[in-house]
Amino acid sequence: TVLTLPATGSEMNSGAVISRKETQEKFAMGGPGLFPQFSVLDPTVVASIPKRQLANGITDAFTHVLEQYMTYPAGALLQDRIAESIMQTLIEVAPRVIKDPSDYEAAANFMWSCTMALNGLIQKGVPTDWAIHAMGHELTAMFGIDHARTLAIIAPSHYRYNFEGKKEKLAQYAERVWNVTAMSLEEQATAGIKMTEEFFHSLDIDTRLSEYTGLYEGTAQIISRRFTERGWNGLGERKALTPDDVEKIVEMSY
């Protein structure tokens, strides 16, 4: 493979996603046979990427880390630190890459962070979520919204809805990644969600579905029904999110 758009980590993983416009569906696939045998990562290609796709790539990679990190404490100390360092690096280089994509050092660190975000390393030995992606894929399938932007729409509502189960990791994230201290656990956790939204906004990424389309009425119900029909009755790190929960989370994102 030759990496042309840092975002999905396909250059070092076995995952892929495909959309079918006729049925407004988007599904993921993967398996050992889809791992590249060799990949070329050349940071100079970043200079040719439009600003919108640079912002998408940063947001996608950042959310990949969150999906594997923002769960509950599992005693995986090194895994947490690696995940936090990837997010910190993306935050640090984001304004540099957006301002000057020909900045080789910034582009190289952006590219490598996207690769490390989803090459399997940080998911070893920890619970993972991926409910944000499941819901986000539906928004892309239905409205054609860029994948990364659907993640930015769903993530804040997902974390607010599942606050009690995720507040310990949210607080840890706020302190270690955003340097939010001198607060209670709940206040730190709430700040973590707010800082995430502000980071996406700094990239000109909107975080409400209504900011992308005026056709969102009934969207949550459609997605919930689809999940029920597919038998997706237990999403998230605890396999406890039902289609009814999904409906409420999507509604919160309007």
GROMACS .gro file of C-alpha atoms in nm:
model
  254
    1THR     CA    1   0.000   0.000   0.000
    2VAL     CA    2   0.096   0.361  -0.054
    3LEU     CA    3  -0.062   0.592   0.202
    4THR     CA    4  -0.224   0.896   0.041
    5LEU     CA    5  -0.453   1.018   0.323
    6PRO     CA    6  -0.355   0.973   0.690
    7ALA     CA    7  -0.672   0.886   0.881
    8THR     CA    8  -0.786   0.525   0.893
    9GLY     CA    9  -0.464   0.337   0.962
   10SER     CA   10  -0.533   0.099   0.671
   11GLU     CA   11  -0.162   0.098   0.595
   12MET     CA   12  -0.107  -0.109   0.909
   13ASN     CA   13  -0.439  -0.280   0.981
   14SER     CA   14  -0.679  -0.527   0.825
   15GLY     CA   15  -0.997  -0.320   0.829
   16ALA     CA   16  -1.206  -0.167   0.553
   17VAL     CA   17  -1.546  -0.005   0.515
   18ILE     CA   18  -1.774   0.009   0.214
   19SER     CA   19  -2.095   0.200   0.143
   20ARG     CA   20  -2.386   0.102  -0.081
   21LYS     CA   21  -2.582   0.409  -0.186
   22GLU     CA   22  -2.879   0.213  -0.322
   23THR     CA   23  -2.965   0.081   0.023
   24GLN     CA   24  -2.808   0.365   0.225
   25GLU     CA   25  -2.594   0.118   0.415
   26LYS     CA   26  -2.232   0.126   0.529
   27PHE     CA   27  -2.058  -0.178   0.674
   28ALA     CA   28  -1.711  -0.262   0.801
   29MET     CA   29  -1.515  -0.574   0.716
   30GLY     CA   30  -1.176  -0.715   0.800
   31GLY     CA   31  -0.960  -1.019   0.850
   32PRO     CA   32  -0.601  -1.145   0.854
   33GLY     CA   33  -0.587  -1.162   0.474
   34LEU     CA   34  -0.634  -0.787   0.445
   35PHE     CA   35  -0.316  -0.683   0.624
   36PRO     CA   36  -0.076  -0.508   0.383
   37GLN     CA   37   0.255  -0.690   0.353
   38PHE     CA   38   0.445  -0.364   0.302
   39SER     CA   39   0.344   0.002   0.321
   40VAL     CA   40   0.501   0.326   0.204
   41LEU     CA   41   0.432   0.627   0.427
   42ASP     CA   42   0.563   0.946   0.266
   43PRO     CA   43   0.481   1.265   0.462
   44THR     CA   44   0.532   1.483   0.153
   45VAL     CA   45   0.194   1.368   0.018
   46VAL     CA   46   0.024   1.557   0.303
   47ALA     CA   47   0.105   1.883   0.122
   48SER     CA   48  -0.146   1.794  -0.152
   49ILE     CA   49  -0.438   1.713   0.080
   50PRO     CA   50  -0.723   1.969   0.105
   51LYS     CA   51  -0.773   2.133   0.445
   52ARG     CA   52  -1.113   1.963   0.488
   53GLN     CA   53  -0.957   1.618   0.454
   54LEU     CA   54  -0.669   1.707   0.684
   55ALA     CA   55  -0.923   1.802   0.952
   56ASN     CA   56  -1.111   1.480   0.882
   57GLY     CA   57  -0.796   1.273   0.918
   58ILE     CA   58  -0.703   1.429   1.250
   59THR     CA   59  -1.057   1.384   1.384
   60ASP     CA   60  -1.083   1.025   1.260
   61ALA     CA   61  -0.753   0.920   1.415
   62PHE     CA   62  -0.832   1.099   1.741
   63THR     CA   63  -1.166   0.922   1.767
   64HIS     CA   64  -1.004   0.587   1.686
   65VAL     CA   65  -0.797   0.631   2.000
   66LEU     CA   66  -1.100   0.735   2.204
   67GLU     CA   67  -1.290   0.423   2.096
   68GLN     CA   68  -1.013   0.207   2.244
   69TYR     CA   69  -0.944   0.424   2.547
   70MET     CA   70  -1.267   0.584   2.670
   71THR     CA   71  -1.414   0.283   2.844
   72TYR     CA   72  -1.332   0.194   3.206
   73PRO     CA   73  -1.003   0.141   3.396
   74ALA     CA   74  -0.859  -0.201   3.314
   75GLY     CA   75  -0.516  -0.176   3.475
   76ALA     CA   76  -0.345  -0.144   3.135
   77LEU     CA   77  -0.113   0.135   3.240
   78LEU     CA   78   0.115   0.135   2.938
   79GLN     CA   79  -0.174   0.103   2.693
   80ASP     CA   80  -0.335   0.411   2.848
   81ARG     CA   81  -0.012   0.611   2.824
   82ILE     CA   82   0.044   0.517   2.461
   83ALA     CA   83  -0.314   0.613   2.374
   84GLU     CA   84  -0.278   0.944   2.557
   85SER     CA   85   0.049   1.020   2.380
   86ILE     CA   86  -0.111   0.966   2.039
   87MET     CA   87  -0.390   1.207   2.126
   88GLN     CA   88  -0.146   1.462   2.267
   89THR     CA   89   0.062   1.443   1.949
   90LEU     CA   90  -0.244   1.493   1.727
   91ILE     CA   91  -0.347   1.795   1.936
   92GLU     CA   92   0.004   1.939   1.912
   93VAL     CA   93   0.053   1.899   1.539
   94ALA     CA   94  -0.305   1.970   1.426
   95PRO     CA   95  -0.271   2.350   1.395
   96ARG     CA   96   0.068   2.313   1.225
   97VAL     CA   97  -0.060   2.065   0.969
   98ILE     CA   98  -0.370   2.272   0.893
   99LYS     CA   99  -0.167   2.593   0.860
  100ASP     CA  100   0.113   2.444   0.651
  101PRO     CA  101   0.067   2.085   0.528
  102SER     CA  102   0.413   2.104   0.368
  103ASP     CA  103   0.568   2.122   0.719
  104TYR     CA  104   0.748   1.788   0.696
  105GLU     CA  105   0.794   1.733   1.068
  106ALA     CA  106   0.430   1.806   1.147
  107ALA     CA  107   0.311   1.595   0.853
  108ALA     CA  108   0.531   1.302   0.956
  109ASN     CA  109   0.406   1.308   1.314
  110PHE     CA  110   0.045   1.342   1.194
  111MET     CA  111   0.087   1.048   0.958
  112TRP     CA  112   0.252   0.820   1.215
  113SER     CA  113  -0.007   0.909   1.480
  114CYS     CA  114  -0.288   0.807   1.244
  115THR     CA  115  -0.111   0.477   1.178
  116MET     CA  116  -0.050   0.404   1.545
  117ALA     CA  117  -0.408   0.497   1.636
  118LEU     CA  118  -0.552   0.190   1.465
  119ASN     CA  119  -0.280  -0.068   1.407
  120GLY     CA  120  -0.399  -0.288   1.696
  121LEU     CA  121  -0.134  -0.188   1.948
  122ILE     CA  122  -0.342   0.018   2.189
  123GLN     CA  123  -0.638  -0.223   2.192
  124LYS     CA  124  -0.436  -0.513   2.330
  125GLY     CA  125  -0.552  -0.613   2.676
  126VAL     CA  126  -0.818  -0.344   2.709
  127PRO     CA  127  -1.195  -0.318   2.654
  128THR     CA  128  -1.298  -0.129   2.341
  129ASP     CA  129  -1.616   0.059   2.253
  130TRP     CA  130  -1.680   0.123   1.877
  131ALA     CA  131  -2.044   0.223   1.929
  132ILE     CA  132  -1.959   0.572   1.801
  133HIS     CA  133  -1.844   0.423   1.472
  134ALA     CA  134  -2.153   0.204   1.444
  135MET     CA  135  -2.380   0.507   1.479
  136GLY     CA  136  -2.160   0.732   1.271
  137HIS     CA  137  -2.160   0.491   0.978
  138GLU     CA  138  -2.537   0.521   0.962
  139LEU     CA  139  -2.519   0.900   0.935
  140THR     CA  140  -2.276   0.871   0.646
  141ALA     CA  141  -2.496   0.614   0.475
  142MET     CA  142  -2.809   0.825   0.517
  143PHE     CA  143  -2.680   1.176   0.456
  144GLY     CA  144  -2.336   1.144   0.294
  145ILE     CA  145  -2.168   1.326   0.584
  146ASP     CA  146  -1.791   1.274   0.598
  147HIS     CA  147  -1.705   0.979   0.823
  148ALA     CA  148  -1.489   1.179   1.064
  149ARG     CA  149  -1.760   1.440   1.104
  150THR     CA  150  -2.018   1.180   1.197
  151LEU     CA  151  -1.786   1.066   1.476
  152ALA     CA  152  -1.761   1.424   1.602
  153ILE     CA  153  -2.141   1.444   1.599
  154ILE     CA  154  -2.194   1.124   1.798
  155ALA     CA  155  -1.899   1.117   2.042
  156PRO     CA  156  -1.999   1.400   2.280
  157SER     CA  157  -2.358   1.275   2.313
  158HIS     CA  158  -2.235   0.917   2.356
  159TYR     CA  159  -2.008   1.020   2.642
  160ARG     CA  160  -2.276   1.230   2.809
  161TYR     CA  161  -2.533   0.951   2.782
  162ASN     CA  162  -2.288   0.692   2.921
  163PHE     CA  163  -2.130   0.930   3.170
  164GLU     CA  164  -2.155   0.710   3.479
  165GLY     CA  165  -1.980   0.415   3.315
  166LYS     CA  166  -1.709   0.625   3.152
  167LYS     CA  167  -1.648   0.905   3.403
  168GLU     CA  168  -1.329   0.756   3.549
  169LYS     CA  169  -1.159   0.737   3.211
  170LEU     CA  170  -1.306   1.072   3.105
  171ALA     CA  171  -1.153   1.234   3.412
  172GLN     CA  172  -0.818   1.064   3.353
  173TYR     CA  173  -0.826   1.182   2.991
  174ALA     CA  174  -0.909   1.539   3.096
  175GLU     CA  175  -0.618   1.547   3.338
  176ARG     CA  176  -0.352   1.372   3.133
  177VAL     CA  177  -0.437   1.495   2.784
  178TRP     CA  178  -0.588   1.838   2.854
  179ASN     CA  179  -0.419   1.921   3.189
  180VAL     CA  180  -0.752   1.973   3.366
  181THR     CA  181  -0.682   1.952   3.740
  182ALA     CA  182  -0.814   2.076   4.076
  183MET     CA  183  -1.166   1.952   4.014
  184SER     CA  184  -1.386   1.671   4.133
  185LEU     CA  185  -1.398   1.350   3.930
  186GLU     CA  186  -1.734   1.445   3.779
  187GLU     CA  187  -1.619   1.798   3.695
  188GLN     CA  188  -1.303   1.667   3.531
  189ALA     CA  189  -1.501   1.415   3.331
  190THR     CA  190  -1.744   1.682   3.214
  191ALA     CA  191  -1.450   1.904   3.118
  192GLY     CA  192  -1.302   1.619   2.916
  193ILE     CA  193  -1.612   1.605   2.696
  194LYS     CA  194  -1.612   1.984   2.658
  195MET     CA  195  -1.243   1.993   2.561
  196THR     CA  196  -1.303   1.723   2.300
  197GLU     CA  197  -1.581   1.927   2.141
  198GLU     CA  198  -1.364   2.239   2.145
  199PHE     CA  199  -1.082   2.049   1.977
  200PHE     CA  200  -1.312   1.940   1.696
  201HIS     CA  201  -1.443   2.298   1.665
  202SER     CA  202  -1.084   2.424   1.635
  203LEU     CA  203  -1.060   2.210   1.321
  204ASP     CA  204  -1.383   2.362   1.184
  205ILE     CA  205  -1.563   2.035   1.255
  206ASP     CA  206  -1.926   2.085   1.364
  207THR     CA  207  -2.055   1.856   1.637
  208ARG     CA  208  -2.435   1.869   1.592
  209LEU     CA  209  -2.630   1.677   1.329
  210SER     CA  210  -2.855   1.979   1.271
  211GLU     CA  211  -2.549   2.175   1.157
  212TYR     CA  212  -2.511   1.936   0.862
  213THR     CA  213  -2.866   1.868   0.755
  214GLY     CA  214  -3.219   1.984   0.822
  215LEU     CA  215  -3.349   1.635   0.750
  216TYR     CA  216  -3.263   1.479   1.083
  217GLU     CA  217  -3.617   1.426   1.216
  218GLY     CA  218  -3.678   1.054   1.251
  219THR     CA  219  -3.310   0.970   1.198
  220ALA     CA  220  -3.266   0.824   1.547
  221GLN     CA  221  -3.568   0.600   1.504
  222ILE     CA  222  -3.447   0.472   1.166
  223ILE     CA  223  -3.103   0.388   1.305
  224SER     CA  224  -3.251   0.217   1.610
  225ARG     CA  225  -3.479   0.008   1.391
  226ARG     CA  226  -3.187  -0.092   1.167
  227PHE     CA  227  -2.984  -0.205   1.465
  228THR     CA  228  -3.278  -0.409   1.594
  229GLU     CA  229  -3.323  -0.575   1.256
  230ARG     CA  230  -2.953  -0.664   1.244
  231GLY     CA  231  -2.957  -0.805   1.595
  232TRP     CA  232  -2.717  -0.538   1.722
  233ASN     CA  233  -2.859  -0.550   2.071
  234GLY     CA  234  -2.546  -0.501   2.280
  235LEU     CA  235  -2.299  -0.234   2.169
  236GLY     CA  236  -2.016  -0.066   2.359
  237GLU     CA  237  -1.743  -0.196   2.587
  238ARG     CA  238  -1.996  -0.358   2.820
  239LYS     CA  239  -2.216  -0.490   2.535
  240ALA     CA  240  -2.501  -0.313   2.711
  241LEU     CA  241  -2.614  -0.043   2.466
  242THR     CA  242  -2.948  -0.141   2.316
  243PRO     CA  243  -3.113   0.003   2.003
  244ASP     CA  244  -3.327   0.213   2.239
  245ASP     CA  245  -3.010   0.361   2.388
  246VAL     CA  246  -2.878   0.427   2.039
  247GLU     CA  247  -3.197   0.614   1.955
  248LYS     CA  248  -3.154   0.840   2.257
  249ILE     CA  249  -2.786   0.907   2.184
  250VAL     CA  250  -2.856   1.003   1.823
  251GLU     CA  251  -3.143   1.226   1.937
  252MET     CA  252  -2.907   1.400   2.180
  253SER     CA  253  -2.676   1.478   1.888
  254TYR     CA  254  -2.937   1.679   1.696
   0.00000   0.00000   0.00000
